[in-house]
Short mmCIF file of C-alpha atoms in Angstrom, two decimals:
data_model
loop_
_atom_site.label_atom_id
_atom_site.label_comp_id
_atom_site.label_asym_id
_atom_site.label_seq_id
_atom_site.Cartn_x
_atom_site.Cartn_y
_atom_site.Cartn_z
CA MET A 1 20.09 -39.24 18.40
CA ARG A 2 17.82 -36.48 17.41
CA LEU A 3 18.71 -33.10 15.50
CA ALA A 4 17.00 -30.10 16.04
CA LYS A 5 16.20 -28.10 12.99
CA PHE A 6 18.11 -24.32 13.61
CA ASN A 7 16.80 -20.98 11.87
CA LYS A 8 19.45 -19.68 9.93
CA TYR A 9 18.02 -16.24 11.42
CA ARG A 10 18.30 -17.25 15.10
CA ASN A 11 21.34 -14.84 15.76
CA ALA A 12 20.22 -11.92 13.69
CA THR A 13 19.99 -8.30 15.45
CA ALA A 14 18.26 -5.23 14.47
CA SER A 15 20.50 -2.04 14.38
CA LEU A 16 19.22 1.31 14.10
CA ALA A 17 20.13 2.95 10.77
CA THR A 18 22.54 6.16 10.53
CA ARG A 19 20.60 9.68 10.06
CA GLU A 20 21.46 9.72 6.50
CA ALA A 21 19.37 6.82 5.66
CA TRP A 22 16.47 8.07 7.40
CA TYR A 23 13.53 9.88 5.74
CA SER A 24 12.41 13.28 6.91
CA ASP A 25 10.56 16.38 6.36
CA LEU A 26 7.27 14.24 5.21
CA ALA A 27 3.93 15.97 5.00
CA LEU A 28 1.85 12.91 6.68
CA ASP A 29 -1.96 12.91 7.38
CA ALA A 30 -1.88 12.71 10.84
CA SER A 31 -5.84 13.82 11.78
CA ASP A 32 -7.00 10.11 12.20
CA SER A 33 -6.11 6.72 12.59
CA VAL A 34 -4.23 5.37 9.36
CA SER A 35 -4.62 1.79 7.87
CA ALA A 36 -3.56 -1.25 9.67
CA ASP A 37 0.12 -0.87 8.17
CA GLY A 38 0.18 3.04 8.14
CA LEU A 39 2.54 2.57 4.93
CA ALA A 40 2.98 0.15 1.95
CA ILE A 41 6.23 -0.55 0.59
CA ASP A 42 7.38 -2.22 -2.65
CA GLY A 43 11.07 -2.89 -4.47
CA HIS A 44 11.25 0.63 -5.57
CA SER A 45 8.81 3.13 -3.28
CA LEU A 46 7.61 3.64 0.28
CA TYR A 47 3.92 5.14 -0.01
CA VAL A 48 2.36 7.15 2.91
CA LYS A 49 -0.81 8.79 2.74
CA ALA A 50 -0.51 12.50 2.43
CA THR A 51 -1.73 15.41 4.25
CA GLY A 52 -5.17 15.80 3.84
CA GLY A 53 -6.00 12.25 3.29
CA ASN A 54 -6.99 11.93 -0.12
CA SER A 55 -3.89 11.09 -1.72
CA LEU A 56 -0.77 9.34 -1.43
CA GLN A 57 2.96 9.99 -1.17
CA ALA A 58 5.20 7.87 -3.34
CA ILE A 59 8.98 8.07 -2.14
CA ASP A 60 11.75 6.82 -3.69
CA LEU A 61 13.63 4.18 -1.62
CA ASN A 62 16.97 5.24 -3.63
CA CYS A 63 16.90 8.28 -1.94
CA PRO A 64 16.70 8.72 1.91
CA GLY A 65 17.29 12.19 3.55
CA LYS A 66 14.91 15.16 3.61
CA VAL A 67 12.46 14.31 0.82
CA GLY A 68 10.10 16.91 1.41
CA SER A 69 9.31 18.39 -2.43
CA GLN A 70 11.13 15.10 -4.01
CA THR A 71 7.79 13.07 -3.37
CA THR A 72 5.29 12.27 -6.24
CA THR A 73 1.93 12.54 -4.80
CA LEU A 74 -0.48 9.90 -6.19
CA SER A 75 -3.82 11.93 -6.45
CA GLY A 76 -7.33 10.10 -7.42
CA PRO A 77 -9.85 9.57 -4.66
CA ALA A 78 -12.17 12.55 -4.00
CA GLU A 79 -12.57 11.15 -0.53
CA ARG A 80 -10.72 10.32 2.18
CA ILE A 81 -8.24 7.53 1.74
CA VAL A 82 -8.83 4.10 4.47
CA ASP A 83 -6.61 1.82 3.37
CA TRP A 84 -3.59 1.17 0.75
CA THR A 85 -1.62 -1.99 -0.60
CA THR A 86 1.08 -2.69 -3.18
CA ALA A 87 0.88 -5.95 -5.21
CA LEU A 88 3.89 -8.56 -4.69
CA HIS A 89 3.74 -9.51 -8.16
CA HIS A 90 4.39 -6.20 -9.77
CA ASP A 91 6.62 -3.23 -8.47
CA ASN A 92 5.30 -0.17 -8.65
CA LEU A 93 1.13 -1.09 -8.63
CA VAL A 94 -0.75 0.71 -5.85
CA ALA A 95 -4.18 0.42 -4.95
CA ALA A 96 -6.15 3.02 -2.43
CA ALA A 97 -9.35 2.72 -1.17
CA ASP A 98 -11.52 5.74 0.16
CA SER A 99 -14.21 6.14 2.92
CA GLN A 100 -16.99 6.00 -0.16
CA GLY A 101 -16.11 2.58 -1.19
CA SER A 102 -14.08 3.59 -4.37
CA VAL A 103 -11.29 1.98 -4.97
CA THR A 104 -8.00 4.03 -7.15
CA VAL A 105 -5.06 1.74 -8.97
CA TRP A 106 -1.58 3.89 -9.98
CA GLN A 107 0.68 1.55 -12.19
CA ASP A 108 4.22 3.18 -12.53
CA ARG A 109 3.02 6.14 -10.33
CA ILE A 110 -0.07 6.48 -13.19
CA GLN A 111 -3.56 6.62 -12.21
CA THR A 112 -4.84 3.83 -14.41
CA VAL A 113 -8.46 3.01 -13.09
CA THR A 114 -10.97 4.22 -10.34
CA PHE A 115 -14.13 2.42 -9.56
CA ASP A 116 -17.00 1.81 -6.95
CA ALA A 117 -16.03 -1.13 -5.34
CA HIS A 118 -18.95 -0.87 -2.51
CA ALA A 119 -21.82 1.43 -1.80
CA SER A 120 -20.49 1.98 1.86
CA ALA A 121 -16.64 2.67 3.17
CA CYS A 122 -14.19 0.38 1.88
CA VAL A 123 -12.30 -0.61 4.76
CA SER A 124 -9.36 -2.79 3.61
CA VAL A 125 -8.08 -3.43 0.25
CA ARG A 126 -5.35 -6.06 -0.98
CA PHE A 127 -3.73 -7.32 -3.97
CA HIS A 128 -4.04 -11.56 -3.96
CA PRO A 129 -0.74 -12.81 -2.78
CA THR A 130 -0.31 -15.47 -5.46
CA VAL A 131 -2.73 -14.29 -8.44
CA ALA A 132 -1.30 -11.17 -10.32
CA GLY A 133 -3.65 -8.66 -10.96
CA VAL A 134 -6.66 -9.85 -8.02
CA LEU A 135 -7.89 -7.24 -5.67
CA ALA A 136 -9.79 -7.97 -2.60
CA THR A 137 -11.88 -5.42 -1.20
CA SER A 138 -14.23 -5.46 1.88
CA ALA A 139 -16.79 -3.24 3.55
CA ASN A 140 -19.26 -3.04 6.08
CA SER A 141 -22.59 -3.79 4.70
CA GLY A 142 -24.56 -3.53 7.57
CA PRO A 143 -24.56 -3.67 11.37
CA THR A 144 -24.00 -6.87 11.54
CA SER A 145 -22.61 -8.06 7.95
CA SER A 146 -19.69 -7.59 5.65
CA GLU A 147 -18.97 -7.95 2.16
CA VAL A 148 -15.61 -9.07 0.40
CA ARG A 149 -15.61 -8.64 -3.28
CA LEU A 150 -12.44 -9.87 -5.81
CA TRP A 151 -11.58 -7.52 -8.60
CA ASN A 152 -9.63 -8.10 -11.93
CA VAL A 153 -7.30 -5.27 -12.23
CA SER A 154 -4.26 -6.84 -14.34
CA ALA A 155 -2.43 -4.85 -16.80
CA ASP A 156 -4.00 -6.35 -19.57
CA THR A 157 -7.83 -5.51 -18.95
CA GLN A 158 -7.41 -2.51 -16.35
CA THR A 159 -10.89 -3.00 -15.64
CA PRO A 160 -12.42 -4.22 -12.13
#
């Protein structure tokens, strides 16, 4: 007799949240395509690209509703943000890459470091899924080549 393994979520269904649990009145950048995800989230905040494209809005997850001016603006990159991500190992650690190859890291909504990761546009930025403080960036270095670089941006060193 063969016993099948069942997924404990097999009967789970999604439901639409009530209007009181929505986030509204956000000043989002809709001038061009956003990163592959379009948003990033950690245990405390939701991060979206703000109007103008060179800053992120940090929205407190405990305050749904009309957020408008209740958001915190994370400024830093001089150019348009291309991609952004949050760290799995540290809440409130966010990194953003811009169209000139620079990367900015914020910890607890305070800019901690900005560095030039690539000579061309940094097209992707991600924290390592199992190693705290390691950041991967990628850029197209030519018409047929790309490069990926790893950076140490741990809270202890705060340098690439």
